[in-house]
Short mmCIF file of N, CA and C in Angstrom, two decimals:
data_model
loop_
_atom_site.label_atom_id
_atom_site.label_comp_id
_atom_site.label_asym_id
_atom_site.label_seq_id
_atom_site.Cartn_x
_atom_site.Cartn_y
_atom_site.Cartn_z
N MET G 1 20.28 -36.05 -3.96
CA MET G 1 19.96 -34.51 -4.13
C MET G 1 18.46 -34.94 -4.13
N ASN G 2 17.37 -35.39 -3.69
CA ASN G 2 16.05 -35.81 -3.54
C ASN G 2 16.35 -35.53 -1.88
N GLU G 3 16.77 -36.17 -1.01
CA GLU G 3 16.90 -35.83 0.31
C GLU G 3 17.11 -34.73 0.42
N TYR G 4 18.02 -33.72 -0.19
CA TYR G 4 18.13 -32.49 0.01
C TYR G 4 17.55 -31.46 -0.04
N ILE G 5 16.46 -31.40 -1.18
CA ILE G 5 15.65 -30.76 -1.60
C ILE G 5 14.18 -31.00 -0.45
N LYS G 6 14.02 -32.18 0.09
CA LYS G 6 12.94 -32.14 1.20
C LYS G 6 13.03 -31.00 2.01
N PHE G 7 14.65 -31.36 2.39
CA PHE G 7 14.89 -30.15 3.78
C PHE G 7 15.26 -28.62 3.20
N ILE G 8 15.03 -28.20 2.24
CA ILE G 8 15.15 -26.74 1.80
C ILE G 8 13.93 -25.99 2.34
N ARG G 9 14.00 -25.21 3.26
CA ARG G 9 12.81 -24.19 3.61
C ARG G 9 13.42 -22.32 2.93
N ILE G 10 12.14 -21.94 2.52
CA ILE G 10 12.35 -20.75 1.82
C ILE G 10 11.51 -19.80 3.00
N SER G 11 11.81 -18.83 3.71
CA SER G 11 11.01 -18.17 4.53
C SER G 11 10.02 -17.13 4.05
N VAL G 12 8.81 -17.54 4.21
CA VAL G 12 7.63 -16.80 3.66
C VAL G 12 6.70 -16.11 4.84
N ASN G 13 6.04 -14.84 4.58
CA ASN G 13 5.41 -14.19 5.68
C ASN G 13 4.08 -15.39 5.81
N LYS G 14 4.28 -15.89 7.24
CA LYS G 14 3.50 -16.53 7.19
C LYS G 14 2.16 -15.86 7.63
N LEU G 15 1.69 -15.06 7.87
CA LEU G 15 0.59 -14.23 8.44
C LEU G 15 -0.20 -13.76 6.91
N LEU G 16 0.45 -13.63 5.79
CA LEU G 16 0.42 -13.40 4.55
C LEU G 16 -0.69 -14.90 4.03
N ILE G 17 -0.01 -15.80 4.77
CA ILE G 17 -0.36 -17.03 3.68
C ILE G 17 -1.48 -17.49 4.50
N ASP G 18 -1.60 -17.42 5.92
CA ASP G 18 -2.79 -17.38 6.69
C ASP G 18 -3.99 -16.28 6.40
N HIS G 19 -3.68 -15.69 6.18
CA HIS G 19 -4.89 -14.45 5.94
C HIS G 19 -5.35 -13.83 4.74
N TYR G 20 -4.40 -14.69 4.02
CA TYR G 20 -4.75 -13.53 2.42
C TYR G 20 -6.29 -13.49 2.19
N ALA G 21 -7.11 -14.33 2.23
CA ALA G 21 -8.36 -14.23 1.87
C ALA G 21 -9.31 -12.99 2.74
N LYS G 22 -8.68 -13.02 4.06
CA LYS G 22 -9.35 -12.12 5.04
C LYS G 22 -9.35 -10.80 4.26
N ILE G 23 -7.82 -10.53 3.71
CA ILE G 23 -7.36 -8.96 3.45
C ILE G 23 -8.03 -8.60 1.77
N GLY G 24 -8.86 -9.78 1.35
CA GLY G 24 -9.31 -9.42 -0.23
C GLY G 24 -8.47 -9.85 -1.33
N LEU G 25 -7.02 -11.04 -1.03
CA LEU G 25 -6.43 -11.25 -1.90
C LEU G 25 -7.08 -12.81 -2.23
N ASP G 26 -6.74 -13.12 -3.72
CA ASP G 26 -6.96 -14.61 -4.29
C ASP G 26 -5.51 -15.38 -4.29
N GLU G 27 -5.42 -16.66 -5.03
CA GLU G 27 -3.91 -16.80 -4.46
C GLU G 27 -2.99 -16.69 -5.64
N LYS G 28 -3.38 -16.38 -7.13
CA LYS G 28 -2.72 -15.53 -7.67
C LYS G 28 -2.07 -14.39 -7.30
N LEU G 29 -2.56 -13.65 -6.36
CA LEU G 29 -2.09 -12.14 -6.11
C LEU G 29 -1.09 -12.25 -4.99
N THR G 30 -1.71 -13.42 -4.30
CA THR G 30 -0.86 -13.85 -2.90
C THR G 30 0.65 -14.41 -3.50
N ILE G 31 1.09 -15.25 -4.09
CA ILE G 31 2.24 -15.60 -4.90
C ILE G 31 2.52 -14.61 -5.64
N LEU G 32 2.42 -13.48 -6.28
CA LEU G 32 2.45 -12.67 -6.64
C LEU G 32 3.44 -11.66 -5.67
N LEU G 33 2.45 -11.62 -4.76
CA LEU G 33 3.02 -10.58 -3.63
C LEU G 33 4.44 -11.49 -2.71
N ILE G 34 4.20 -12.96 -2.88
CA ILE G 34 5.55 -13.41 -2.04
C ILE G 34 6.61 -13.21 -2.99
N ARG G 35 6.65 -13.16 -4.19
CA ARG G 35 7.79 -13.04 -5.45
C ARG G 35 7.79 -11.75 -5.16
N LEU G 36 7.15 -10.78 -5.46
CA LEU G 36 7.77 -9.41 -5.10
C LEU G 36 8.52 -9.00 -3.76
N ILE G 37 8.26 -9.56 -2.85
CA ILE G 37 8.39 -9.42 -1.48
C ILE G 37 9.93 -10.32 -1.29
N GLU G 38 9.94 -11.61 -1.81
CA GLU G 38 11.36 -12.23 -2.33
C GLU G 38 12.21 -11.32 -3.05
N TYR G 39 12.20 -10.98 -3.87
CA TYR G 39 13.18 -9.90 -5.02
C TYR G 39 13.58 -8.86 -4.27
N SER G 40 12.59 -8.41 -3.33
CA SER G 40 12.89 -6.84 -2.87
C SER G 40 13.57 -6.84 -1.62
N ASN G 41 13.83 -7.70 -1.39
CA ASN G 41 14.57 -7.94 -0.11
C ASN G 41 15.64 -7.37 0.29
N ASP G 42 16.80 -7.46 -0.60
CA ASP G 42 17.86 -6.84 -0.39
C ASP G 42 18.21 -5.44 -1.20
N GLY G 43 17.05 -4.77 -1.81
CA GLY G 43 16.46 -3.77 -2.19
C GLY G 43 17.76 -3.04 -3.11
N SER G 44 18.71 -3.79 -3.48
CA SER G 44 19.99 -3.27 -4.08
C SER G 44 19.76 -2.96 -5.62
N LYS G 45 18.50 -3.55 -6.38
CA LYS G 45 18.30 -3.75 -7.83
C LYS G 45 17.10 -3.36 -8.15
N GLU G 46 16.92 -2.79 -9.20
CA GLU G 46 15.27 -3.05 -9.83
C GLU G 46 14.66 -4.21 -10.00
N ILE G 47 13.70 -4.68 -9.80
CA ILE G 47 13.17 -5.60 -10.31
C ILE G 47 12.47 -5.56 -11.55
N SER G 48 12.89 -6.51 -12.70
CA SER G 48 12.03 -6.75 -13.77
C SER G 48 10.99 -7.79 -13.92
N PHE G 49 10.22 -7.66 -14.80
CA PHE G 49 9.45 -8.51 -15.06
C PHE G 49 9.91 -10.00 -15.30
N ASP G 50 11.03 -9.58 -16.39
CA ASP G 50 11.66 -11.26 -16.22
C ASP G 50 11.89 -11.69 -15.00
N ASP G 51 12.27 -11.09 -14.00
CA ASP G 51 12.62 -11.69 -12.85
C ASP G 51 11.64 -12.37 -12.36
N ILE G 52 10.50 -11.73 -12.20
CA ILE G 52 8.81 -12.38 -11.58
C ILE G 52 8.85 -13.49 -12.19
N ILE G 53 8.61 -13.51 -13.49
CA ILE G 53 7.97 -14.22 -14.33
C ILE G 53 8.61 -15.43 -14.42
N GLU G 54 10.13 -15.66 -14.41
CA GLU G 54 10.93 -16.79 -14.53
C GLU G 54 10.46 -17.88 -13.37
N GLY G 55 9.92 -19.08 -13.77
CA GLY G 55 9.68 -19.99 -12.94
C GLY G 55 8.29 -20.36 -12.97
N SER G 56 7.48 -19.15 -13.44
CA SER G 56 5.97 -18.88 -12.84
C SER G 56 5.00 -18.99 -14.50
N THR G 57 4.32 -18.91 -14.11
CA THR G 57 3.00 -19.10 -15.26
C THR G 57 2.62 -17.77 -15.77
N PHE G 58 3.18 -16.64 -15.02
CA PHE G 58 2.70 -15.30 -15.64
C PHE G 58 3.20 -14.83 -16.68
N THR G 59 2.39 -14.11 -17.63
CA THR G 59 2.94 -13.61 -18.86
C THR G 59 2.85 -12.23 -18.54
N PRO G 60 3.91 -11.43 -19.10
CA PRO G 60 3.94 -9.89 -18.90
C PRO G 60 2.72 -9.49 -18.86
N GLU G 61 1.58 -9.29 -19.87
CA GLU G 61 0.39 -8.77 -20.08
C GLU G 61 -0.10 -9.13 -18.32
N GLU G 62 -0.70 -10.11 -18.32
CA GLU G 62 -1.21 -10.43 -16.89
C GLU G 62 -0.13 -10.16 -15.69
N LEU G 63 1.00 -10.12 -15.77
CA LEU G 63 1.58 -9.49 -14.52
C LEU G 63 1.45 -7.93 -14.62
N SER G 64 1.62 -7.38 -15.62
CA SER G 64 1.27 -5.94 -15.53
C SER G 64 -0.18 -5.42 -14.89
N ILE G 65 -1.25 -6.17 -15.33
CA ILE G 65 -2.80 -6.16 -14.73
C ILE G 65 -2.46 -6.42 -13.25
N LEU G 66 -2.07 -7.77 -12.75
CA LEU G 66 -1.93 -7.81 -11.38
C LEU G 66 -1.57 -6.69 -10.48
N ILE G 67 -0.17 -6.21 -10.91
CA ILE G 67 0.64 -5.36 -10.24
C ILE G 67 -0.33 -3.64 -10.33
N GLN G 68 -0.53 -3.95 -11.48
CA GLN G 68 -1.94 -2.39 -11.08
C GLN G 68 -2.81 -2.78 -10.25
N LYS G 69 -3.44 -3.98 -10.36
CA LYS G 69 -4.34 -4.40 -9.23
C LYS G 69 -3.96 -3.93 -7.65
N LEU G 70 -2.73 -4.71 -7.52
CA LEU G 70 -1.92 -4.42 -6.35
C LEU G 70 -2.10 -3.03 -5.48
N ILE G 71 -1.41 -2.01 -6.82
CA ILE G 71 -1.40 -0.63 -6.30
C ILE G 71 -3.00 0.01 -6.10
N LYS G 72 -3.52 -0.37 -7.02
CA LYS G 72 -5.01 0.45 -6.78
C LYS G 72 -5.80 -0.08 -5.92
N GLU G 73 -5.49 -1.08 -5.44
CA GLU G 73 -6.43 -1.67 -3.99
C GLU G 73 -5.56 -1.71 -2.93
N ASN G 74 -4.70 -0.98 -3.18
CA ASN G 74 -3.67 -0.59 -1.53
C ASN G 74 -3.26 -1.54 -1.25
N PHE G 75 -2.36 -2.59 -1.63
CA PHE G 75 -1.78 -3.46 -1.23
C PHE G 75 -0.04 -2.80 -0.88
N ILE G 76 0.16 -2.27 -2.40
CA ILE G 76 1.41 -2.24 -2.08
C ILE G 76 1.45 -0.86 -2.68
N ASN G 77 2.92 0.08 -2.97
CA ASN G 77 2.94 1.40 -3.22
C ASN G 77 4.30 1.29 -4.19
N ILE G 78 4.59 2.25 -5.03
CA ILE G 78 5.97 2.08 -5.90
C ILE G 78 6.62 3.34 -5.87
N ASN G 79 7.93 3.44 -5.14
CA ASN G 79 8.42 4.33 -4.80
C ASN G 79 9.87 4.64 -6.10
N THR G 80 10.51 5.61 -5.99
CA THR G 80 11.67 5.78 -6.49
C THR G 80 12.68 6.29 -5.58
N LYS G 81 13.99 5.55 -5.68
CA LYS G 81 15.18 5.98 -5.26
C LYS G 81 16.59 6.19 -5.87
N VAL G 82 17.33 6.98 -5.29
CA VAL G 82 18.48 6.86 -6.25
C VAL G 82 19.73 5.86 -5.64
N ILE G 83 19.92 4.88 -6.71
CA ILE G 83 20.95 4.23 -6.04
C ILE G 83 22.05 4.17 -7.32
N ASP G 84 23.15 4.27 -6.77
CA ASP G 84 24.65 4.72 -7.60
C ASP G 84 24.44 5.62 -8.72
N GLY G 85 23.58 6.79 -8.48
CA GLY G 85 23.21 7.79 -9.57
C GLY G 85 22.15 7.62 -10.44
N LYS G 86 21.54 6.12 -10.18
CA LYS G 86 20.35 5.83 -11.01
C LYS G 86 18.89 5.66 -10.55
N HIS G 87 18.01 6.41 -10.86
CA HIS G 87 16.85 6.29 -10.37
C HIS G 87 16.09 4.68 -10.72
N ILE G 88 15.73 4.21 -9.29
CA ILE G 88 15.55 2.97 -9.52
C ILE G 88 13.83 2.77 -9.23
N GLU G 89 12.95 1.88 -9.83
CA GLU G 89 11.63 1.67 -8.91
C GLU G 89 12.08 0.83 -7.81
N THR G 90 11.10 0.92 -6.36
CA THR G 90 10.94 -0.33 -5.69
C THR G 90 9.64 -0.17 -5.10
N TYR G 91 9.46 -1.43 -4.58
CA TYR G 91 8.24 -1.78 -4.04
C TYR G 91 8.20 -1.61 -2.61
N ASP G 92 6.90 -0.70 -2.18
CA ASP G 92 6.75 -0.41 -0.49
C ASP G 92 5.64 -1.44 -0.30
N PHE G 93 5.70 -2.33 0.99
CA PHE G 93 4.72 -3.34 1.28
C PHE G 93 4.09 -2.98 2.37
N ASN G 94 4.51 -1.77 3.02
CA ASN G 94 3.68 -1.41 4.08
C ASN G 94 2.33 -1.31 4.30
N PRO G 95 1.41 -0.75 2.87
CA PRO G 95 0.02 -1.01 2.72
C PRO G 95 -0.22 -2.31 3.45
N LEU G 96 0.29 -3.55 2.90
CA LEU G 96 -0.12 -4.98 3.16
C LEU G 96 0.01 -5.54 4.21
N TYR G 97 1.25 -4.98 4.90
CA TYR G 97 1.48 -5.42 6.20
C TYR G 97 0.40 -4.54 7.31
N ASN G 98 0.09 -3.34 6.79
CA ASN G 98 -0.89 -2.39 7.38
C ASN G 98 -2.33 -3.25 7.51
N LYS G 99 -2.84 -4.16 6.36
CA LYS G 99 -3.71 -4.52 6.50
C LYS G 99 -3.76 -5.77 7.24
N LEU G 100 -2.46 -6.79 7.27
CA LEU G 100 -2.27 -8.02 7.74
C LEU G 100 -2.40 -7.51 9.54
N GLU G 101 -1.67 -6.64 9.50
CA GLU G 101 -1.97 -6.21 11.44
C GLU G 101 -3.19 -6.00 11.76
N ASN G 102 -4.25 -5.34 10.84
CA ASN G 102 -5.09 -5.14 11.27
C ASN G 102 -6.24 -6.16 11.56
N VAL G 103 -5.96 -7.37 10.57
CA VAL G 103 -6.54 -8.74 10.57
C VAL G 103 -6.07 -9.33 12.05
N ILE G 104 -4.99 -9.35 12.30
CA ILE G 104 -4.54 -10.29 13.64
C ILE G 104 -4.62 -9.57 14.76
N MET G 105 -4.78 -8.28 14.99
CA MET G 105 -4.93 -7.32 16.09
C MET G 105 -6.49 -7.58 16.41
N ASN G 106 -7.39 -7.98 15.34
CA ASN G 106 -9.01 -7.97 15.36
C ASN G 106 -9.45 -6.52 15.75
N LYS G 107 -8.66 -5.49 14.98
CA LYS G 107 -9.15 -4.36 14.88
C LYS G 107 -10.39 -4.05 14.22
N LYS G 108 -11.24 -3.29 14.80
CA LYS G 108 -12.40 -2.95 14.42
C LYS G 108 -12.50 -1.95 12.91
N GLU G 109 -13.18 -2.09 12.26
CA GLU G 109 -13.18 -1.21 11.26
C GLU G 109 -14.09 -0.19 11.66
N SER G 110 -13.54 1.50 11.33
CA SER G 110 -14.17 2.16 11.53
C SER G 110 -15.85 2.40 11.19
N THR G 111 -16.69 2.77 11.95
CA THR G 111 -17.95 2.95 11.18
C THR G 111 -18.54 4.02 10.45
N TYR G 112 -18.89 3.76 9.35
CA TYR G 112 -19.08 5.08 8.75
C TYR G 112 -20.20 4.71 7.40
N THR G 113 -21.28 5.78 7.15
CA THR G 113 -22.19 6.12 6.45
C THR G 113 -21.69 6.82 5.06
N ASP G 114 -22.66 6.15 4.14
CA ASP G 114 -22.14 6.59 2.80
C ASP G 114 -22.27 8.24 2.66
N ASN G 115 -23.27 8.84 3.48
CA ASN G 115 -23.21 10.35 3.71
C ASN G 115 -21.94 10.65 4.61
N ASP G 116 -21.08 9.79 5.16
CA ASP G 116 -19.79 10.47 5.52
C ASP G 116 -18.86 10.47 4.71
N ILE G 117 -19.05 9.49 3.70
CA ILE G 117 -17.90 9.13 2.58
C ILE G 117 -18.33 10.51 1.82
N LYS G 118 -19.48 10.96 1.36
CA LYS G 118 -19.96 12.33 0.20
C LYS G 118 -19.27 13.13 0.95
N ASN G 119 -19.65 13.34 2.11
CA ASN G 119 -18.91 14.56 2.70
C ASN G 119 -17.59 14.69 2.63
N LEU G 120 -17.02 13.32 2.92
CA LEU G 120 -15.55 13.68 3.03
C LEU G 120 -15.23 14.07 1.63
N PHE G 121 -15.30 13.42 0.63
CA PHE G 121 -14.91 13.75 -0.70
C PHE G 121 -15.37 15.22 -1.36
N GLN G 122 -16.44 15.69 -0.69
CA GLN G 122 -16.95 17.19 -0.99
C GLN G 122 -16.35 17.72 -0.38
N TYR G 123 -15.53 18.04 0.94
CA TYR G 123 -14.46 18.23 1.67
C TYR G 123 -13.26 18.88 0.95
N ILE G 124 -12.71 17.14 0.65
CA ILE G 124 -11.31 17.49 -0.34
C ILE G 124 -11.69 18.19 -1.42
N GLU G 125 -12.77 17.62 -1.97
CA GLU G 125 -12.72 18.88 -3.61
C GLU G 125 -13.11 19.95 -3.39
N LYS G 126 -13.57 20.71 -2.49
CA LYS G 126 -13.76 21.88 -2.21
C LYS G 126 -12.38 22.49 -1.87
N LEU G 127 -11.69 21.76 -0.95
CA LEU G 127 -10.46 21.99 -0.72
C LEU G 127 -9.15 22.25 -1.72
N TYR G 128 -9.14 21.13 -2.75
CA TYR G 128 -8.43 20.88 -3.84
C TYR G 128 -8.80 22.04 -4.97
N GLY G 129 -9.87 22.39 -4.91
CA GLY G 129 -10.41 22.67 -6.15
C GLY G 129 -10.52 22.52 -7.06
N ARG G 130 -10.61 20.72 -7.19
CA ARG G 130 -10.99 20.25 -8.27
C ARG G 130 -11.77 18.85 -8.11
N THR G 131 -12.32 18.17 -9.26
CA THR G 131 -12.90 16.76 -8.79
C THR G 131 -12.04 15.69 -9.09
N LEU G 132 -12.12 15.08 -7.94
CA LEU G 132 -11.14 13.27 -7.17
C LEU G 132 -11.60 12.69 -8.51
N GLY G 133 -10.16 12.23 -8.64
CA GLY G 133 -10.26 10.95 -9.72
C GLY G 133 -10.96 9.51 -9.36
N PRO G 134 -11.08 8.63 -9.58
CA PRO G 134 -11.64 7.59 -9.35
C PRO G 134 -10.27 6.62 -8.57
N SER G 135 -9.52 6.58 -9.07
CA SER G 135 -8.34 6.04 -8.20
C SER G 135 -8.26 6.53 -6.72
N GLU G 136 -8.44 8.23 -6.74
CA GLU G 136 -8.43 8.55 -5.57
C GLU G 136 -9.69 8.43 -4.71
N TYR G 137 -10.77 7.94 -5.39
CA TYR G 137 -11.80 7.50 -4.40
C TYR G 137 -11.56 6.40 -3.76
N GLU G 138 -11.14 5.34 -4.77
CA GLU G 138 -10.76 4.01 -4.09
C GLU G 138 -9.89 4.10 -3.13
N ARG G 139 -8.64 4.62 -3.11
CA ARG G 139 -7.67 5.02 -2.20
C ARG G 139 -8.18 5.52 -1.14
N MET G 140 -8.99 6.38 -0.83
CA MET G 140 -9.47 7.19 0.21
C MET G 140 -10.80 6.02 1.03
N THR G 141 -11.15 5.00 -0.27
CA THR G 141 -12.44 4.26 0.87
C THR G 141 -11.58 3.39 0.88
N ALA G 142 -10.52 2.53 0.87
CA ALA G 142 -9.80 1.95 1.47
C ALA G 142 -9.10 2.22 2.60
N TRP G 143 -9.05 3.35 2.66
CA TRP G 143 -8.56 4.09 4.13
C TRP G 143 -9.50 3.76 5.44
N LEU G 144 -10.72 3.78 4.94
CA LEU G 144 -11.89 3.83 5.82
C LEU G 144 -11.99 2.57 6.00
N ARG G 145 -12.03 1.36 5.13
CA ARG G 145 -12.92 0.17 4.82
C ARG G 145 -11.66 -0.64 5.29
N ASP G 146 -10.46 -0.69 4.82
CA ASP G 146 -9.19 -1.61 5.26
C ASP G 146 -8.54 -1.29 6.22
N ASP G 147 -8.02 0.16 6.37
CA ASP G 147 -7.04 0.45 7.31
C ASP G 147 -7.46 1.09 8.90
N GLY G 148 -9.22 1.28 9.06
CA GLY G 148 -10.08 1.67 9.80
C GLY G 148 -9.82 3.18 10.45
N TYR G 149 -9.25 4.04 9.37
CA TYR G 149 -9.33 5.54 9.68
C TYR G 149 -10.75 6.02 9.63
N SER G 150 -10.89 7.05 10.37
CA SER G 150 -12.29 7.58 10.84
C SER G 150 -12.10 8.52 9.67
N THR G 151 -13.51 9.02 9.29
CA THR G 151 -13.72 10.51 8.24
C THR G 151 -12.34 11.23 8.68
N GLU G 152 -12.68 11.77 10.01
CA GLU G 152 -12.15 12.75 10.80
C GLU G 152 -10.79 12.51 10.97
N ASN G 153 -10.28 11.36 10.68
CA ASN G 153 -8.66 10.99 10.95
C ASN G 153 -8.12 11.49 9.27
N ILE G 154 -9.05 11.36 8.10
CA ILE G 154 -8.67 11.53 7.07
C ILE G 154 -8.81 13.14 6.66
N LYS G 155 -9.51 13.66 7.16
CA LYS G 155 -9.78 15.25 7.21
C LYS G 155 -8.49 15.82 7.98
N GLU G 156 -7.95 15.39 8.99
CA GLU G 156 -6.98 16.04 9.65
C GLU G 156 -5.72 15.73 8.64
N GLY G 157 -5.48 14.29 8.22
CA GLY G 157 -4.07 14.18 7.38
C GLY G 157 -3.85 15.38 6.24
N ILE G 158 -5.27 15.31 5.50
CA ILE G 158 -5.50 15.71 3.90
C ILE G 158 -5.41 17.54 4.68
N ASP G 159 -5.77 18.09 5.82
CA ASP G 159 -5.71 19.24 5.98
C ASP G 159 -4.02 19.61 6.83
N ILE G 160 -3.26 18.59 7.41
CA ILE G 160 -1.88 18.81 7.65
C ILE G 160 -1.20 19.11 5.96
N ALA G 161 -1.37 17.65 5.56
CA ALA G 161 -0.70 18.09 3.96
C ALA G 161 -0.99 19.20 3.56
N TYR G 162 -2.08 19.77 2.71
CA TYR G 162 -2.50 20.97 2.55
C TYR G 162 -1.88 22.24 2.80
N LYS G 163 -1.64 22.02 4.37
CA LYS G 163 -0.79 23.43 5.03
C LYS G 163 0.29 23.09 4.39
N ASN G 164 1.21 22.13 4.04
CA ASN G 164 2.37 21.86 3.72
C ASN G 164 2.28 22.26 2.06
N ASN G 165 1.23 22.61 1.58
CA ASN G 165 1.27 22.67 -0.09
C ASN G 165 1.47 21.42 -0.62
N VAL G 166 1.01 20.39 0.19
CA VAL G 166 1.07 18.94 -0.77
C VAL G 166 -0.35 18.22 -0.96
N THR G 167 -0.36 18.21 -2.08
CA THR G 167 -2.13 17.26 -2.21
C THR G 167 -1.88 15.88 -2.62
N SER G 168 -0.62 15.06 -2.49
CA SER G 168 -0.31 14.05 -2.74
C SER G 168 -1.15 12.91 -2.04
N LEU G 169 -1.45 11.85 -2.27
CA LEU G 169 -2.53 11.06 -0.90
C LEU G 169 -1.35 10.04 -0.71
N SER G 170 -0.10 10.08 -1.30
CA SER G 170 1.01 9.14 -0.51
C SER G 170 1.57 10.20 0.21
N TYR G 171 1.55 11.24 0.25
CA TYR G 171 2.07 12.00 1.53
C TYR G 171 0.82 11.86 2.64
N VAL G 172 -0.50 12.33 2.43
CA VAL G 172 -1.51 11.96 3.38
C VAL G 172 -1.29 10.50 4.12
N GLU G 173 -1.03 9.36 3.05
CA GLU G 173 -0.72 7.92 3.47
C GLU G 173 -0.07 8.08 5.23
N LYS G 174 1.00 9.06 4.52
CA LYS G 174 2.36 8.71 5.56
C LYS G 174 2.05 9.56 7.00
N ILE G 175 1.01 10.67 6.58
CA ILE G 175 0.65 11.19 7.99
C ILE G 175 -0.13 10.54 8.71
N LEU G 176 -1.02 9.68 7.92
CA LEU G 176 -1.92 8.72 8.64
C LEU G 176 -1.47 7.71 9.24
N HIS G 177 -0.05 7.06 8.37
CA HIS G 177 0.34 5.95 9.65
C HIS G 177 1.17 6.77 10.52
N SER G 178 2.06 7.59 10.24
CA SER G 178 2.32 8.46 11.58
C SER G 178 1.32 8.48 12.92
N MET G 179 0.02 9.17 12.62
CA MET G 179 -0.77 9.50 13.68
C MET G 179 -1.60 8.04 14.32
N LYS G 180 -1.35 6.99 13.16
CA LYS G 180 -1.81 5.85 14.29
C LYS G 180 -0.51 5.07 14.69
N LYS G 181 0.70 5.45 14.53
CA LYS G 181 1.84 5.01 15.00
C LYS G 181 2.12 5.95 16.48
N GLU G 182 1.91 6.86 16.63
CA GLU G 182 2.02 7.86 17.71
C GLU G 182 0.77 8.06 18.58
N ASP G 183 -0.10 8.00 18.00
CA ASP G 183 -1.46 8.05 18.51
C ASP G 183 -1.45 9.14 19.12
N THR G 184 -1.32 10.31 18.28
CA THR G 184 -1.46 11.80 18.72
C THR G 184 -2.00 12.52 17.83
N ASN G 185 -2.62 13.96 18.25
CA ASN G 185 -3.27 14.45 17.34
C ASN G 185 -2.04 15.75 16.78
N GLU G 186 -0.81 15.36 17.04
CA GLU G 186 0.05 16.20 16.53
C GLU G 186 1.21 15.24 15.86
N PRO G 187 1.03 14.54 15.11
CA PRO G 187 1.88 13.69 14.34
C PRO G 187 3.17 14.36 13.87
N ASN G 188 4.08 13.76 13.49
CA ASN G 188 5.40 14.24 12.98
C ASN G 188 5.07 14.02 11.21
N VAL G 189 5.31 15.48 10.77
CA VAL G 189 4.57 15.50 9.20
C VAL G 189 5.89 15.04 8.60
N PRO G 190 5.67 13.67 7.60
CA PRO G 190 7.14 13.22 6.64
C PRO G 190 7.80 14.34 6.10
N PHE G 191 8.74 14.04 5.87
CA PHE G 191 9.91 14.49 4.91
C PHE G 191 9.02 14.75 3.59
N ILE G 192 9.21 16.03 3.02
CA ILE G 192 8.45 16.02 1.74
C ILE G 192 10.29 15.69 0.54
N ASN G 193 10.32 14.36 -0.12
CA ASN G 193 11.10 14.40 -1.09
C ASN G 193 10.35 14.65 -2.72
N TRP G 194 10.70 15.98 -3.14
CA TRP G 194 9.68 16.61 -4.40
C TRP G 194 10.88 15.59 -5.47
N LEU G 195 11.87 15.02 -5.33
CA LEU G 195 12.32 14.16 -6.91
C LEU G 195 11.44 12.80 -6.70
N GLU G 196 10.65 12.42 -5.30
CA GLU G 196 10.13 11.30 -5.68
C GLU G 196 8.53 12.09 -6.02
N GLY G 197 8.15 12.93 -5.93
CA GLY G 197 6.66 13.30 -5.98
C GLY G 197 6.07 13.08 -4.94
N ASP G 198 6.45 13.02 -3.90
CA ASP G 198 5.59 12.66 -2.75
C ASP G 198 5.07 13.58 -2.15
#
């Protein structure tokens, strides 16, 4: 049995292992992401805390805090989809993959000033008619800091979403990804799934 164990290989995202520190992760968050990705591979069932905790040193309380941190710092999103008539929460790792792509492609981050950020937030607050929350500030700052979007890109994405009567940042993020992918000023507007609240 010992000889057999030596040759077991588990597929792990090598880019994540090689660059986790560069994108702002520590070892604990990296291990958690690896476990989440592994359990999410088939996407056919909801991942329980028990699944993630089994065989690890994570406690339920710590796990909850770490997952919230991954969401807040824009490494993962949580989506809801319907499987066999049941609503199931699934993890979306595209924000993580975008950060890794930026690292390996040596992409330069957008240059922006505090005044640029202030003007961006004031523009959005005036458009939405309300004050932005701390999580919204953090998410949009991550778009500038980690994803390399310019304030003009973000304004354009916000405008497109607003014209479609949507103020969800998840929806705006899909528009930004579309703009980056197609490198055009006329991105495909994502389909709005009202059941998922995007």
